[in-house]
Tab-separated table of C-alpha atoms in Angstrom:
chain	number	residue	atom	x	y	z
P	1	UNK	CA	87.128	10.120	97.436
P	2	UNK	CA	86.605	11.435	100.957
P	3	UNK	CA	82.893	11.751	101.750
P	4	UNK	CA	81.424	14.207	104.258
P	5	UNK	CA	78.020	13.457	105.748
P	6	UNK	CA	76.699	16.938	106.285
P	7	UNK	CA	73.640	19.020	107.104
P	8	UNK	CA	73.695	22.500	105.592
P	9	UNK	CA	71.646	24.022	108.432
P	10	UNK	CA	73.525	22.529	111.398
P	11	UNK	CA	76.524	24.117	113.163
P	12	UNK	CA	78.640	21.053	113.905
P	13	UNK	CA	79.175	19.887	110.309
P	14	UNK	CA	79.878	23.472	109.289
P	15	UNK	CA	83.132	23.197	111.223
P	16	UNK	CA	84.170	20.247	109.063
P	17	UNK	CA	83.121	22.067	105.878
P	18	UNK	CA	85.262	25.081	106.751
P	19	UNK	CA	88.238	22.913	107.650
P	20	UNK	CA	88.018	21.010	104.365
P	21	UNK	CA	87.775	24.285	102.452
P	22	UNK	CA	90.708	25.902	104.250
P	23	UNK	CA	92.857	22.896	103.406
P	24	UNK	CA	91.557	22.727	99.843
P	25	UNK	CA	90.571	19.072	100.132
P	26	UNK	CA	88.384	17.649	97.378
P	27	UNK	CA	85.511	15.587	98.735
P	28	UNK	CA	81.994	14.376	98.096
P	29	UNK	CA	79.106	15.524	100.270
P	30	UNK	CA	75.984	13.662	101.369
P	31	UNK	CA	73.286	15.781	103.003
P	32	UNK	CA	71.512	14.326	106.046
P	33	UNK	CA	68.115	15.893	106.773
P	34	UNK	CA	68.137	16.466	110.529
P	35	UNK	CA	64.781	18.252	110.505
P	36	UNK	CA	63.162	15.168	109.049
P	37	UNK	CA	64.970	12.921	111.540
P	38	UNK	CA	67.013	11.156	108.876
P	39	UNK	CA	69.921	10.844	111.304
P	40	UNK	CA	67.799	8.546	113.468
P	41	UNK	CA	66.742	6.263	110.606
P	42	UNK	CA	68.057	2.758	110.050
P	43	UNK	CA	70.044	3.694	106.937
P	44	UNK	CA	72.055	6.421	108.624
P	45	UNK	CA	72.497	4.412	111.817
P	46	UNK	CA	74.432	1.902	109.721
P	47	UNK	CA	76.744	4.725	108.654
P	48	UNK	CA	77.032	6.357	112.075
P	49	UNK	CA	75.445	4.605	115.064
P	50	UNK	CA	75.886	7.841	117.061
P	51	UNK	CA	73.198	9.418	114.824
P	52	UNK	CA	75.119	12.680	114.520
P	53	UNK	CA	76.728	14.818	111.863
P	54	UNK	CA	79.353	15.397	110.711
P	55	UNK	CA	80.683	12.015	109.775
P	56	UNK	CA	83.521	11.520	107.324
P	57	UNK	CA	84.386	8.449	105.312
P	58	UNK	CA	88.103	8.364	104.513
P	59	UNK	CA	89.735	7.105	101.335
P	60	UNK	CA	90.628	3.990	103.281
P	61	UNK	CA	86.963	3.363	104.103
P	62	UNK	CA	87.161	4.283	107.794
P	63	UNK	CA	84.229	6.234	109.235
P	64	UNK	CA	85.051	9.166	111.535
P	65	UNK	CA	82.119	10.328	113.618
P	66	UNK	CA	83.277	13.449	115.466
P	67	UNK	CA	84.825	16.786	114.622
P	68	UNK	CA	87.795	15.861	116.809
P	69	UNK	CA	88.513	12.723	114.802
P	70	UNK	CA	87.933	14.482	111.491
P	71	UNK	CA	90.337	17.299	112.385
P	72	UNK	CA	93.020	14.894	113.608
P	73	UNK	CA	92.791	12.802	110.432
P	74	UNK	CA	92.763	15.713	107.992
P	75	UNK	CA	95.656	17.453	109.729
P	76	UNK	CA	97.781	14.311	109.604
P	77	UNK	CA	96.815	13.448	106.045
P	78	UNK	CA	96.966	17.012	104.688
P	79	UNK	CA	99.361	18.904	106.983
P	80	UNK	CA	99.418	22.158	104.992
P	81	UNK	CA	98.235	24.681	105.846
P	82	UNK	CA	98.461	23.650	109.496
P	83	UNK	CA	95.226	24.168	111.416
P	84	UNK	CA	96.331	22.605	114.702
P	85	UNK	CA	99.638	24.472	114.968
P	86	UNK	CA	103.189	23.764	113.804
P	87	UNK	CA	105.402	24.067	116.897
P	88	UNK	CA	104.803	22.310	120.230
P	89	UNK	CA	103.843	25.556	121.962
P	90	UNK	CA	101.569	26.632	119.116
P	91	UNK	CA	99.847	23.253	119.170
P	92	UNK	CA	99.327	23.554	122.920
P	93	UNK	CA	97.908	27.089	122.765
P	94	UNK	CA	95.583	26.263	119.893
P	95	UNK	CA	94.400	23.073	121.611
P	96	UNK	CA	93.751	25.027	124.807
P	97	UNK	CA	91.588	27.631	123.105
P	98	UNK	CA	89.879	25.096	120.870
P	99	UNK	CA	88.814	23.245	123.998
P	100	UNK	CA	87.644	26.465	125.650
P	101	UNK	CA	85.576	27.444	122.623
P	102	UNK	CA	83.992	23.997	122.636
P	103	UNK	CA	83.367	23.713	126.375
P	104	UNK	CA	82.681	27.329	127.333
P	105	UNK	CA	80.961	28.511	124.152
P	106	UNK	CA	79.513	25.845	121.874
P	107	UNK	CA	78.259	23.430	124.516
P	108	UNK	CA	76.480	26.136	126.552
P	109	UNK	CA	74.588	27.191	123.405
P	110	UNK	CA	73.543	23.606	122.777
P	111	UNK	CA	72.614	23.317	126.449
P	112	UNK	CA	70.447	26.438	126.278
P	113	UNK	CA	68.782	25.530	122.994
P	114	UNK	CA	68.149	21.845	123.542
P	115	UNK	CA	66.719	22.400	127.024
P	116	UNK	CA	64.315	25.169	126.008
P	117	UNK	CA	63.175	24.632	122.408
P	118	UNK	CA	59.812	22.959	121.830
P	119	UNK	CA	61.350	21.282	118.786
P	120	UNK	CA	63.893	19.572	121.059
P	121	UNK	CA	61.405	18.005	123.467
P	122	UNK	CA	62.855	14.646	124.567
P	123	UNK	CA	65.973	15.477	122.470
P	124	UNK	CA	67.957	17.418	125.079
P	125	UNK	CA	71.109	15.616	123.946
P	126	UNK	CA	72.124	14.508	120.449
P	127	UNK	CA	72.588	10.831	119.716
P	128	UNK	CA	70.527	7.657	119.533
P	129	UNK	CA	68.912	8.002	122.976
P	130	UNK	CA	66.143	10.410	124.018
P	131	UNK	CA	66.636	12.652	127.047
P	132	UNK	CA	64.144	14.991	128.716
P	133	UNK	CA	64.787	18.717	128.889
P	134	UNK	CA	65.974	20.368	132.104
P	135	UNK	CA	64.970	24.065	132.021
P	136	UNK	CA	67.600	25.055	134.592
P	137	UNK	CA	70.322	23.891	132.228
P	138	UNK	CA	69.026	26.320	129.616
P	139	UNK	CA	69.390	29.185	132.087
P	140	UNK	CA	72.890	28.084	133.025
P	141	UNK	CA	73.854	27.720	129.367
P	142	UNK	CA	72.903	31.325	128.638
P	143	UNK	CA	74.881	32.575	131.629
P	144	UNK	CA	77.942	30.569	130.579
P	145	UNK	CA	77.659	31.816	127.009
P	146	UNK	CA	77.529	35.476	128.038
P	147	UNK	CA	80.641	34.998	130.166
P	148	UNK	CA	82.407	33.255	127.292
P	149	UNK	CA	81.796	36.224	124.989
P	150	UNK	CA	83.439	38.500	127.529
P	151	UNK	CA	86.407	36.158	127.943
P	152	UNK	CA	86.867	35.745	124.200
P	153	UNK	CA	86.686	39.500	123.661
P	154	UNK	CA	89.474	39.931	126.222
P	155	UNK	CA	91.577	37.253	124.528
P	156	UNK	CA	91.220	39.007	121.174
P	157	UNK	CA	92.511	42.345	122.408
P	158	UNK	CA	95.413	43.292	120.096
P	159	UNK	CA	95.113	39.916	118.337
P	160	UNK	CA	94.075	39.017	114.795
P	161	UNK	CA	93.571	35.363	115.683
P	162	UNK	CA	92.466	33.555	118.805
P	163	UNK	CA	95.621	31.547	119.454
P	164	UNK	CA	99.297	31.331	118.534
P	165	UNK	CA	99.140	34.379	116.230
P	166	UNK	CA	97.782	32.250	113.375
P	167	UNK	CA	94.494	31.212	111.841
P	168	UNK	CA	93.612	27.844	113.302
P	169	UNK	CA	90.909	25.398	114.207
P	170	UNK	CA	90.232	27.580	117.265
P	171	UNK	CA	89.104	30.384	114.952
P	172	UNK	CA	86.973	27.988	112.918
P	173	UNK	CA	85.234	26.659	116.016
P	174	UNK	CA	84.742	30.163	117.384
P	175	UNK	CA	83.181	31.526	114.183
P	176	UNK	CA	80.697	28.658	114.136
P	177	UNK	CA	80.000	29.145	117.837
P	178	UNK	CA	79.395	32.891	117.575
P	179	UNK	CA	77.081	32.397	114.605
P	180	UNK	CA	75.287	29.503	116.327
P	181	UNK	CA	74.572	31.731	119.357
P	182	UNK	CA	71.897	33.514	117.333
P	183	UNK	CA	69.641	30.516	117.878
P	184	UNK	CA	69.400	31.489	121.559
P	185	UNK	CA	69.212	35.211	120.721
P	186	UNK	CA	72.703	36.066	121.970
P	187	UNK	CA	75.011	38.121	119.754
P	188	UNK	CA	78.191	40.139	120.283
P	189	UNK	CA	77.493	43.848	120.713
P	190	UNK	CA	79.241	47.081	121.724
P	191	UNK	CA	80.477	45.359	124.881
P	192	UNK	CA	82.627	43.099	122.683
P	193	UNK	CA	84.580	45.408	120.330
P	194	UNK	CA	87.488	43.018	119.837
P	195	UNK	CA	85.165	40.130	119.085
P	196	UNK	CA	83.223	42.209	116.542
P	197	UNK	CA	86.462	43.278	114.830
P	198	UNK	CA	87.714	39.692	114.668
P	199	UNK	CA	84.402	38.337	113.331
P	200	UNK	CA	84.361	41.018	110.639
P	201	UNK	CA	87.881	40.013	109.579
P	202	UNK	CA	86.945	36.325	109.549
P	203	UNK	CA	84.072	37.119	107.177
P	204	UNK	CA	86.630	38.000	104.511
P	205	UNK	CA	87.674	34.362	104.270
P	206	UNK	CA	85.696	32.567	101.563
P	207	UNK	CA	85.407	29.424	103.697
P	208	UNK	CA	83.210	31.287	106.178
P	209	UNK	CA	80.414	31.462	103.625
P	210	UNK	CA	79.997	27.693	103.812
């Protein structure tokens, strides 16, 4: 049985949960308590030396320790419904927007949060090593995030999905990103009508409740 190492309160493993649900893949789940620092303990380090979630143990016993690896494996192993695109051009467009959501949306939120939150002191980056906060990066992260919301709203004009006219991993990543932005007190508003419409439509999918 596939096993997902998860944390119900964290955004990154939520992406894997949604992907597994959309593909209807049966799996076991092991919760990792990030608040208690379980990811940094010796037991979890043996599972994932990167000290991050999600991690996914495959049927073959391999351990995948990033959302990128998890998505690539699940798409190849369970190709239907396709989440990375079916045609070459669809795959390219979805990959492009998935990268943009990650780099222009999700990472700026993490940058803003980890470099400003008292709870993240000396934990400005995830992983086994400690890093000091840099307040200027928090300011830059917020500016990048606000620009991303404008860009995504423009992309969604007259579109039901972010890329290739189909629900994809780009939509999954974007839903998690938009919801995660609340942690830095940034939310779509009347300036983002297309984004609000799209997020409302995404809420109708049962996987988005995970």
